[in-house]
Short mmCIF file of C-alpha atoms and ligand atoms in Angstrom, two decimals:
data_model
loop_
_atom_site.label_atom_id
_atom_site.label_comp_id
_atom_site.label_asym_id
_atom_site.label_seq_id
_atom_site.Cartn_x
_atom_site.Cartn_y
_atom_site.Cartn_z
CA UNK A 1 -33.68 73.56 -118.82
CA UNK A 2 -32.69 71.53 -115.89
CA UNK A 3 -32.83 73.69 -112.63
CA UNK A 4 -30.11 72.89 -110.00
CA UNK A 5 -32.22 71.69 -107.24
CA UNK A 6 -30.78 73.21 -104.71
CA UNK A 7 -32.24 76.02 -106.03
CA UNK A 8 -35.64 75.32 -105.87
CA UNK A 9 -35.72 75.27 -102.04
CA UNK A 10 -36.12 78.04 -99.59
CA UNK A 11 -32.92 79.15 -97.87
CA UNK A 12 -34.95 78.92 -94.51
CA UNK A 13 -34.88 75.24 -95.61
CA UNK A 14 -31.45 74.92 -96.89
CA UNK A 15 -30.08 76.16 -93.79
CA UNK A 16 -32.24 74.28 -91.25
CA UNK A 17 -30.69 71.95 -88.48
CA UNK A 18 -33.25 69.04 -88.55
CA UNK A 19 -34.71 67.68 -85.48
CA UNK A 20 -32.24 64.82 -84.24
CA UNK A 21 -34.78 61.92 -82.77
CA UNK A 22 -33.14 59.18 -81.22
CA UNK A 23 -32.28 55.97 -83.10
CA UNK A 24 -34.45 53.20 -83.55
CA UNK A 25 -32.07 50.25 -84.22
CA UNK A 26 -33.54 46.85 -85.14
CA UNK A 27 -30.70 44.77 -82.88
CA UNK A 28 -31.78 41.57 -81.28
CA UNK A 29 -31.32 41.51 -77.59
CA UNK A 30 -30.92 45.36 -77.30
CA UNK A 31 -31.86 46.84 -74.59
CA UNK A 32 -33.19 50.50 -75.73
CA UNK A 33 -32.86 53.22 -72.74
CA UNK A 34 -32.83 56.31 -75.56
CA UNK A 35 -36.46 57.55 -76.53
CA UNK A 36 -38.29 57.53 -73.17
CA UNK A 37 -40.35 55.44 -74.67
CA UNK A 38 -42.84 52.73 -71.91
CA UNK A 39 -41.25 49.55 -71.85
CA UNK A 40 -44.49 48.41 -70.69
CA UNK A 41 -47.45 47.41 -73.51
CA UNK A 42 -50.66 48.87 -73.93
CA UNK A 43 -53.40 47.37 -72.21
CA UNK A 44 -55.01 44.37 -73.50
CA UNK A 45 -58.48 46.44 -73.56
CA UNK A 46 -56.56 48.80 -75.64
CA UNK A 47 -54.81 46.11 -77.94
CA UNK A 48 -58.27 44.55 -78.21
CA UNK A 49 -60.16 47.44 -79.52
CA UNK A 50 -57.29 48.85 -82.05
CA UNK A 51 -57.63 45.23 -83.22
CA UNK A 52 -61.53 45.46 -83.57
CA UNK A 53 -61.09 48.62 -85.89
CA UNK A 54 -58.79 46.82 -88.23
CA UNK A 55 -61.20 46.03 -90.88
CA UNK A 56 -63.29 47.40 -93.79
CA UNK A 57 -63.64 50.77 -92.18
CA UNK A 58 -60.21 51.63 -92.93
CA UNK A 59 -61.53 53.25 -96.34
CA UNK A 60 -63.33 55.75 -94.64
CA UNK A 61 -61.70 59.01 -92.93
CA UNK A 62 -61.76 59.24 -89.24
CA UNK A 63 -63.78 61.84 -87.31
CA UNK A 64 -61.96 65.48 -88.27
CA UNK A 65 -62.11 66.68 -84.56
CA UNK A 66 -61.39 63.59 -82.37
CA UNK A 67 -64.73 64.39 -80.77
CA UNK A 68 -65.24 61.65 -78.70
CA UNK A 69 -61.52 61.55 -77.80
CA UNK A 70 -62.36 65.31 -76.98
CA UNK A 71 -65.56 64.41 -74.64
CA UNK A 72 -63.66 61.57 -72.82
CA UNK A 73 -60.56 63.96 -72.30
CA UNK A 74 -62.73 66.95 -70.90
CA UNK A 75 -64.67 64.58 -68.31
CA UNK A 76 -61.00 63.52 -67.12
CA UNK A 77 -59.61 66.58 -67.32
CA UNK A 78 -62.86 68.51 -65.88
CA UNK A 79 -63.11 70.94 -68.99
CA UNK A 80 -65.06 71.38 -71.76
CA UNK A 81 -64.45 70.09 -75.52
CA UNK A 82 -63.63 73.52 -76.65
CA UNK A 83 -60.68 73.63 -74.32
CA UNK A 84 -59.30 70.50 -76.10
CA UNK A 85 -57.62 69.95 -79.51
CA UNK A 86 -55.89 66.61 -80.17
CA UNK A 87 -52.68 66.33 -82.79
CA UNK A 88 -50.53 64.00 -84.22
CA UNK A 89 -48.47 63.51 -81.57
CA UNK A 90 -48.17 66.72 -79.28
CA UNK A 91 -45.45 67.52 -81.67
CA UNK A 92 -47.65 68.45 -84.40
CA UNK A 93 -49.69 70.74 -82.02
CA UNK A 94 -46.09 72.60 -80.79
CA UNK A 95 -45.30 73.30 -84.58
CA UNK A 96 -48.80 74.98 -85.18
CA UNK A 97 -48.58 77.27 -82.19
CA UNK A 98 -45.59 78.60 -83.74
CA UNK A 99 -47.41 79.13 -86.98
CA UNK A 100 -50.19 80.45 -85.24
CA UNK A 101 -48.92 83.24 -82.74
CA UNK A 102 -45.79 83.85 -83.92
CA UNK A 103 -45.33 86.36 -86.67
CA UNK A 104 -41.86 85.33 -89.14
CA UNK A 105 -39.38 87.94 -89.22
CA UNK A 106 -39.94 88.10 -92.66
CA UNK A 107 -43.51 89.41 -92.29
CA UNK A 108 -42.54 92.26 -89.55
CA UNK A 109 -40.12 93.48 -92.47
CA UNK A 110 -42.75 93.91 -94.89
CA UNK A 111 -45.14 95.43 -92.29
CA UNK A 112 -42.45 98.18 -91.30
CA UNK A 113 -40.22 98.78 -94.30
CA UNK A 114 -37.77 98.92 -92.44
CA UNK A 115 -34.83 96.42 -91.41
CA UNK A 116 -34.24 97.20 -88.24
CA UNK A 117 -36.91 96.08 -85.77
CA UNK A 118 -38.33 97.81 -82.14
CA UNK A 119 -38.38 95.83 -79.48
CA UNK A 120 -41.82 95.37 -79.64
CA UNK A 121 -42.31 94.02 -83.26
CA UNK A 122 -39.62 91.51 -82.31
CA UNK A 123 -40.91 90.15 -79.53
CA UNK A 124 -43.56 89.38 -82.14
CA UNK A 125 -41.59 87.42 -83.24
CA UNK A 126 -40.13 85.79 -80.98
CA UNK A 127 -39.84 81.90 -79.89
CA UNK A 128 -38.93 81.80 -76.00
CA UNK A 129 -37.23 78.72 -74.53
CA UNK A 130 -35.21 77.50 -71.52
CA UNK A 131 -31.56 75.59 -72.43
CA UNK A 132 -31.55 72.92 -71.94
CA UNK A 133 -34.80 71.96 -72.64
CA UNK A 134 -36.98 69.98 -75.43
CA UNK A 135 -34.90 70.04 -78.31
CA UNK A 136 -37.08 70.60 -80.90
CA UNK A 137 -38.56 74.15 -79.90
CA UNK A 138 -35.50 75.95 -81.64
CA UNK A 139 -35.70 73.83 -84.60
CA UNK A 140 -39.80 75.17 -85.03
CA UNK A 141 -38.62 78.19 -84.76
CA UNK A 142 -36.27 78.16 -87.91
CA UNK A 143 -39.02 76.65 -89.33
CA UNK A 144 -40.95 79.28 -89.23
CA UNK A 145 -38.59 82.28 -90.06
CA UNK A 146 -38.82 83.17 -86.48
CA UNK A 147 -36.31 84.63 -84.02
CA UNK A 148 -35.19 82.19 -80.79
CA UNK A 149 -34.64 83.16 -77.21
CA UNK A 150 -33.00 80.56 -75.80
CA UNK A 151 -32.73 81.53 -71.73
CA UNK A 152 -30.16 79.44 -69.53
CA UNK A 153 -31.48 77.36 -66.64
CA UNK A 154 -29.53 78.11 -63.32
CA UNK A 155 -26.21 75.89 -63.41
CA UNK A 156 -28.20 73.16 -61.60
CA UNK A 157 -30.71 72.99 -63.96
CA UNK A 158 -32.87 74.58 -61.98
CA UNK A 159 -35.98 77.37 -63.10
CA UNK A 160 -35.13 80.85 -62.36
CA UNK A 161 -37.44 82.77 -60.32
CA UNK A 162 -39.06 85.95 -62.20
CA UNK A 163 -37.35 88.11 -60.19
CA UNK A 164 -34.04 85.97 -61.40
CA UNK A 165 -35.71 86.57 -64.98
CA UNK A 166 -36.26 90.12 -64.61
CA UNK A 167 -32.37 90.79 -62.95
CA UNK A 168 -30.76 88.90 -65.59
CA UNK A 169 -32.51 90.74 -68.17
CA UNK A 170 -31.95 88.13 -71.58
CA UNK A 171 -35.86 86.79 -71.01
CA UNK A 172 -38.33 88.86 -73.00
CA UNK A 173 -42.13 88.99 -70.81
CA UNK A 174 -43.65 90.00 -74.66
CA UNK A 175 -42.41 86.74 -76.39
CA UNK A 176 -44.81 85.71 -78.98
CA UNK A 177 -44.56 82.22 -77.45
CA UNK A 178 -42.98 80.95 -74.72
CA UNK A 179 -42.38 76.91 -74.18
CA UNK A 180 -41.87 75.00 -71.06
CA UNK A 181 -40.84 71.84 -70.76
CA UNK A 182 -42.01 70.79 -67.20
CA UNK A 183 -40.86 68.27 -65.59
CA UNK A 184 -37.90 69.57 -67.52
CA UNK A 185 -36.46 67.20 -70.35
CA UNK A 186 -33.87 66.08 -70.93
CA UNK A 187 -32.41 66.87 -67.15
CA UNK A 188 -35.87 65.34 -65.64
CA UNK A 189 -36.12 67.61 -63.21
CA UNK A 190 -39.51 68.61 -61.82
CA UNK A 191 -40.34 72.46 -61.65
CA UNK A 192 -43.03 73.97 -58.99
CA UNK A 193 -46.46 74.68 -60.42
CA UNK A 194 -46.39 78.24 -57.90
CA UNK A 195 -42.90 78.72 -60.44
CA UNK A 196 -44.76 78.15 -63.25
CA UNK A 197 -47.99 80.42 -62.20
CA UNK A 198 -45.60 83.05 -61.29
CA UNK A 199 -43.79 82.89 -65.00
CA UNK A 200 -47.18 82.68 -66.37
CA UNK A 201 -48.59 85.61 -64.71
CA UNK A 202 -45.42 88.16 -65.35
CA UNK A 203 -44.86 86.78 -69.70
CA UNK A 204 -47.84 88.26 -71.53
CA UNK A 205 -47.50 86.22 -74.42
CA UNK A 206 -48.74 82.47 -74.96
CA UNK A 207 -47.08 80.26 -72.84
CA UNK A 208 -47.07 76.41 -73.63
CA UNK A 209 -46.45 74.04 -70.77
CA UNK A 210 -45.28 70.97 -72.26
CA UNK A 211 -46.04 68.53 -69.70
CA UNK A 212 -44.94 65.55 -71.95
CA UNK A 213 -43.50 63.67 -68.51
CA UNK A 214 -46.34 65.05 -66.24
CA UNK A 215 -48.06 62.00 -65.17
CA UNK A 216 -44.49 60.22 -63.79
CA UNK A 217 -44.21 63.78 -61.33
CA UNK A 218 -45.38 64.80 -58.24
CA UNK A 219 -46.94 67.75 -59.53
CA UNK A 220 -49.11 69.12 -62.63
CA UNK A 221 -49.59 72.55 -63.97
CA UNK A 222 -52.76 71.37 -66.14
CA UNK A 223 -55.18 74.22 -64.43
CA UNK A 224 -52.86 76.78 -65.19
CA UNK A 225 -54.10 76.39 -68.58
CA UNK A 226 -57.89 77.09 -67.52
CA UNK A 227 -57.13 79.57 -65.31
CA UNK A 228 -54.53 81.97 -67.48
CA UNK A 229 -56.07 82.63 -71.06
CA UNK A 230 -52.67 83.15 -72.23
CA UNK A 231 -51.79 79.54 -71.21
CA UNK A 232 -51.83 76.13 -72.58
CA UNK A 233 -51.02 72.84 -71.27
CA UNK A 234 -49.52 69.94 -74.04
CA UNK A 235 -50.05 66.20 -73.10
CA UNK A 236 -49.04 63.16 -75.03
CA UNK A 237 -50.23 59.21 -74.81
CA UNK A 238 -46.42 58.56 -76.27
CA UNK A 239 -44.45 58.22 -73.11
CA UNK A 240 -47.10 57.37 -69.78
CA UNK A 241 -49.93 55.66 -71.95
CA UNK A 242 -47.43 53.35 -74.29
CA UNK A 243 -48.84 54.91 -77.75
CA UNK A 244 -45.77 56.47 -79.35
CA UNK A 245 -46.52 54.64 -82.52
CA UNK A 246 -49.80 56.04 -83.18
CA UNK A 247 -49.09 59.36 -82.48
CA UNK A 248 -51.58 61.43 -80.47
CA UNK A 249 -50.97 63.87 -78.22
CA UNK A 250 -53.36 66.80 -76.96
CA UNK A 251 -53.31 70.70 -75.75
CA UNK A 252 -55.81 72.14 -73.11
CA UNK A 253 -56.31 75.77 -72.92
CA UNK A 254 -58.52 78.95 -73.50
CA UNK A 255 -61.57 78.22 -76.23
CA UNK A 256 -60.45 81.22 -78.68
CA UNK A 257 -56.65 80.00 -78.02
CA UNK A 258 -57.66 76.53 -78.83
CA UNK A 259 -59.94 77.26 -81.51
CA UNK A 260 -57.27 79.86 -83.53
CA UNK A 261 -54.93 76.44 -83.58
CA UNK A 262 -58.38 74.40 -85.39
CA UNK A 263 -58.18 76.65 -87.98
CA UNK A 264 -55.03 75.93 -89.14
CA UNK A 265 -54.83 72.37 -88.35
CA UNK A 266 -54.83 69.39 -91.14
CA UNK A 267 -58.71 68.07 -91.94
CA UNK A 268 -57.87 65.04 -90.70
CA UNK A 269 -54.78 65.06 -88.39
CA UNK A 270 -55.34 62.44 -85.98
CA UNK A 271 -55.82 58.82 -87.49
CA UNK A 272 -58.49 56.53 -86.30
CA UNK A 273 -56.71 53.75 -84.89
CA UNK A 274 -55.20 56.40 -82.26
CA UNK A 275 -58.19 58.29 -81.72
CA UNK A 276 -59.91 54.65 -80.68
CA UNK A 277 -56.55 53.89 -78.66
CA UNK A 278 -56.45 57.17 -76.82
CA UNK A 279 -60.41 56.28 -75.55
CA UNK A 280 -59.59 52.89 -74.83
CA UNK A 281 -56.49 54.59 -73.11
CA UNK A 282 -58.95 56.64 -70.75
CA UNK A 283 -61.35 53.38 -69.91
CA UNK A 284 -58.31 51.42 -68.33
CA UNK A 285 -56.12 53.89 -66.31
CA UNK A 286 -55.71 51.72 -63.59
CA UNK A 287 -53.30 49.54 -65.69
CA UNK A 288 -51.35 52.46 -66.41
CA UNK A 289 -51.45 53.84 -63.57
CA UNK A 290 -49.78 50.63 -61.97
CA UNK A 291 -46.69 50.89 -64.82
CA UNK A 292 -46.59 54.26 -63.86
CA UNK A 293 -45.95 53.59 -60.07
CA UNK A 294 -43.28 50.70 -61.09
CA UNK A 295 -41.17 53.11 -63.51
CA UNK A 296 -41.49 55.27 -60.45
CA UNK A 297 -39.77 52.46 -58.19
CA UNK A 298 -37.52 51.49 -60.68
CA UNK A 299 -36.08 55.10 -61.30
CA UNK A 300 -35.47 55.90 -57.58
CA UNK A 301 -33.59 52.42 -57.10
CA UNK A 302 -31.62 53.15 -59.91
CA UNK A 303 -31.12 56.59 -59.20
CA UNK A 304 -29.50 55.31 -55.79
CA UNK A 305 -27.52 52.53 -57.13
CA UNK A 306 -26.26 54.94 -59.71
CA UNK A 307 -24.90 57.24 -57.18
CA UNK A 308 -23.31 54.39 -54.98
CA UNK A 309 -20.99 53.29 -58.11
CA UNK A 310 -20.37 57.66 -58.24
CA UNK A 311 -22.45 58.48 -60.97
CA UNK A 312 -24.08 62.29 -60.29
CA UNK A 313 -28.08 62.26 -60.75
CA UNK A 314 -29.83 64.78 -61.04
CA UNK A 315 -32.88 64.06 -59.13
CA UNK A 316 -35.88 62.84 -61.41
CA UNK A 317 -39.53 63.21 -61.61
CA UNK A 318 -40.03 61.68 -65.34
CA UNK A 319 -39.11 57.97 -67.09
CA UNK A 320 -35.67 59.00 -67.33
CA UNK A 321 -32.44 59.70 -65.09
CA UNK A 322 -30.02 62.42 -66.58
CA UNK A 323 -26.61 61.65 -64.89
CA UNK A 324 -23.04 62.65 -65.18
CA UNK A 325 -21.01 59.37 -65.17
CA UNK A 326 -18.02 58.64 -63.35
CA UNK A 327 -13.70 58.09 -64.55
CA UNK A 328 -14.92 58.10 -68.38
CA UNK A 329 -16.64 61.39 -70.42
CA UNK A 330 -20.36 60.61 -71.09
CA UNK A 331 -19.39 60.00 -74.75
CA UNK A 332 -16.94 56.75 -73.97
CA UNK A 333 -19.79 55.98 -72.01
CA UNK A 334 -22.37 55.72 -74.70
CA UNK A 335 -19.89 54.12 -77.03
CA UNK A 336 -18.89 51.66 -74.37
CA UNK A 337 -23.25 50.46 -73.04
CA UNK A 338 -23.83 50.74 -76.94
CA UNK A 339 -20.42 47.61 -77.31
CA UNK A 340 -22.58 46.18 -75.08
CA UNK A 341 -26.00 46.26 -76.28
CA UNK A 342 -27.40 48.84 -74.29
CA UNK A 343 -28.57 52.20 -76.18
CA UNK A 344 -29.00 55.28 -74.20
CA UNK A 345 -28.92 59.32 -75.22
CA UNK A 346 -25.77 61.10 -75.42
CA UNK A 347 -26.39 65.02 -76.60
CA UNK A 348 -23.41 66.74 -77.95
CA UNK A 349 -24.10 70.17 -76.85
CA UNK A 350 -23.08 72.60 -74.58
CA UNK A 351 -23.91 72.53 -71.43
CA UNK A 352 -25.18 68.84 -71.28
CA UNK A 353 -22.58 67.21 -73.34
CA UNK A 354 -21.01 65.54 -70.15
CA UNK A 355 -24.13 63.67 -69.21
CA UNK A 356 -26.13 60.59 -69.95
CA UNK A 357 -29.53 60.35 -70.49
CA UNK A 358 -31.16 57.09 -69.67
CA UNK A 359 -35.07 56.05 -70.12
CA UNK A 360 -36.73 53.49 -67.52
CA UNK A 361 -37.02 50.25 -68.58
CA UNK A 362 -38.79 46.93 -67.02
CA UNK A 363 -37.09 46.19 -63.01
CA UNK A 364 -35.12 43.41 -65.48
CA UNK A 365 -33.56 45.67 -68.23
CA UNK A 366 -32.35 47.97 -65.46
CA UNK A 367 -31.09 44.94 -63.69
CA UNK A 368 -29.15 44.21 -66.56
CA UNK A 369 -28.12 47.56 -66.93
CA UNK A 370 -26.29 48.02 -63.93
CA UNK A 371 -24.58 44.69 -64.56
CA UNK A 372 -22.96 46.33 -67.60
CA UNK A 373 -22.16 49.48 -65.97
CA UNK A 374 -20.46 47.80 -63.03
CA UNK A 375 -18.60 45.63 -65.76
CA UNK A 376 -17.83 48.81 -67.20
CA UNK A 377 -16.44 50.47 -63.99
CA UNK A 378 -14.15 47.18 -63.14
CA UNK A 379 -12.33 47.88 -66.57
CA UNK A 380 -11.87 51.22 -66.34
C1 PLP B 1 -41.72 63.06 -76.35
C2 PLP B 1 -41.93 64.53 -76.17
C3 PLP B 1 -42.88 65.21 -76.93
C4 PLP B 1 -43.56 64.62 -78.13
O1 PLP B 1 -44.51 63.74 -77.87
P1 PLP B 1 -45.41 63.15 -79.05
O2 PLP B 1 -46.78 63.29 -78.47
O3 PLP B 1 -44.98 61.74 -79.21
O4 PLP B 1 -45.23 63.98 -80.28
C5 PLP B 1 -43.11 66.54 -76.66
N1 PLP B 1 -42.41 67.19 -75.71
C6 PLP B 1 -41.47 66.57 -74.99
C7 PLP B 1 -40.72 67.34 -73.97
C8 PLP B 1 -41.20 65.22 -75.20
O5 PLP B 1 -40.23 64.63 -74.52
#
């Protein structure tokens, strides 16, 4: 018999809107402003040591729980081990808190018999979000079977206050799980950490703050997540520490919070070139720590050049500028950098789909960027 198939997948799967991540064109001489990836290197102590590790050892499996990753992290981060799990990226961790405090609707079905759900069994359920934020929190949540609650930011992008929240009444305080993308992607804008202690004191169910852009902002909500057990902080080497490729990202929080997400994580999640990175990582900030402060300079003069030639910027505290461009719609835009060479995010969605959003690059690519644009501008 030869099964259609089609058939042999779940409809959860059938139906699911992948994750869009942006491209990752091989064209010589492009200048690539659409991951928010570091245009800077890792350090050479970092290079050096990956290199080191590249030999016989590669048979063997890497340590299951990142341990010394783990140790280095807590002395930074003044916590303990047990507050600390690492993942494959922080993306990996962000899919397994949705598999492990969020129940799938399916499941609440079985448990009640019946098909219509009380408010409380579907906040069970439930998978809590602002729009815009990271893109990929509503496609976990299909995932999973679970419901979404996707709550607008204020019309400048902007968090609502609780009491907003509470007047407004579409934000549910019982969500299973609740993420927050702060500083906000992909509008970039910072939120306050007394915000985001009021938010977590008033939603009573897990709240990640996914501070992915965190270390280009003013402020961090990283104690939050050791002083609210319902809290947890994610962190990623990707974007400040110039590790995308190896993948390995982290989540601070309560010991029994952290240690429900060990059980269900992959043996060996984290390989062991980025587990030796991320140390090497934490023995050399300094050199990150000086590309951080020139992305910093480089987004504020572009920020104000952007808005002499008209362009509306929302103001930034990440490696990126999210802008509303001037006399052309943000999609001619793209079309017209990408003629040129230059690659930067256009989202067609509501809501954002008239904006631009551009990743740092070296003083020089920017340089070159704003050549383009003002080229651009004289032709249009
Ligand atoms: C880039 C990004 C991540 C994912 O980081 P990885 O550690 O590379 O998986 C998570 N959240 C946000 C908001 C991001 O922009």
């Amino acid at each position: 018999m030869n099964r259609k198939p089609e058939s042999l997948i779940r409809p959860i799967v059938r139906k699911l809107h992948p994750y869009t991540p942006g491209e990752q064109p091989k064209v010589p001489g492009l200048i690539k402003l659409n991951t928010n990836e570091n245009p800077f290197p890792p350090s050479p102590h970092v290079l050096e040591m990956v290199r080191r590790a590249v030999d016989g050892r590669l048979r063997l499996y890497p340590n299951p729980t990142a341990d010394r990753l783990r140790e280095k992290l807590a002395a930074y981060h003044r916590c303990k081990p047990e507050n600390i799990i690492v993942g494959n990226g922080s993306d990996e961790l962000l899919e397994m808190a949705v598999r492990a405090f969020v129940e799938p609707v399916a499941a609440l079905r079985h448990s009640t018999n019946r098909s219509k759900h009380t408010k409380v069994q579907k906040s069970k359920a439930l998978v809590q979000f602002f729009e815009p934020s990271y893109s990929l929190y509503p496609v976990l949540a299909q995932m999973h079977g679970a419901i979404q609650n996707p709550v607008q930011l204020n019309p400048d992008f902007t968090m609502p206050s609780v009491k907003e929240l509470r007047a407004r009444g579409r934000w549910d305080f019982n969500a299973a799980l609740t993420f927050v993308t702060t500083p906000n992607a992909p509008t970039g804008r910072g939120i306050p950490t007394s915000a985001l202690d009021e938010l977590c004191t008033a939603t009573r169910g897990v709240v990640v703050l996914d501070e992915a852009y965190a270390d280009f902002a003013t402020e961090q909500a990283l104690h939050l997540a050791l002083k609210h057990s319902n809290v947890v902080v994610s962190r990623t080497f990707s974007k400040a520490y110039s590790l995308c490729f190896l993948r390995v990202g982290y989540f601070i929080g309560h010991p029994t919070i952290i240690s429900a997400l060990h059980k269900i994580r992959d043996s060996y999640n984290v390989n062991g070139l980025g587990q030796i990175a991320a140390e090497a990582t934490l023995e050399d900030l300094d050199y990150y720590r000086a590309n951080i402060r020139t992305i910093i300079k480089t987004r504020d003069e572009l920020a104000r050049e952007l808005t002499d030639l008209g362009f509306s910027v929302i103001p930034s505290v990440t490696n990126f500028i999210f802008t509303r461009p001037p006399r052309m719609h943000a999609a001619k835009w793209y079309e017209a950098l990408r003629d040129r060479n230059i690659l930067v995010r256009w989202f067609d969605q509501p809501v954002v789909r008239d904006y631009l959003r551009i990743t740092i690059g070296t003083p020089e690519q920017m340089e070159q960027f704003l050549r383009v644009v003002r080229a651009i501008l004289a032709r249009h």
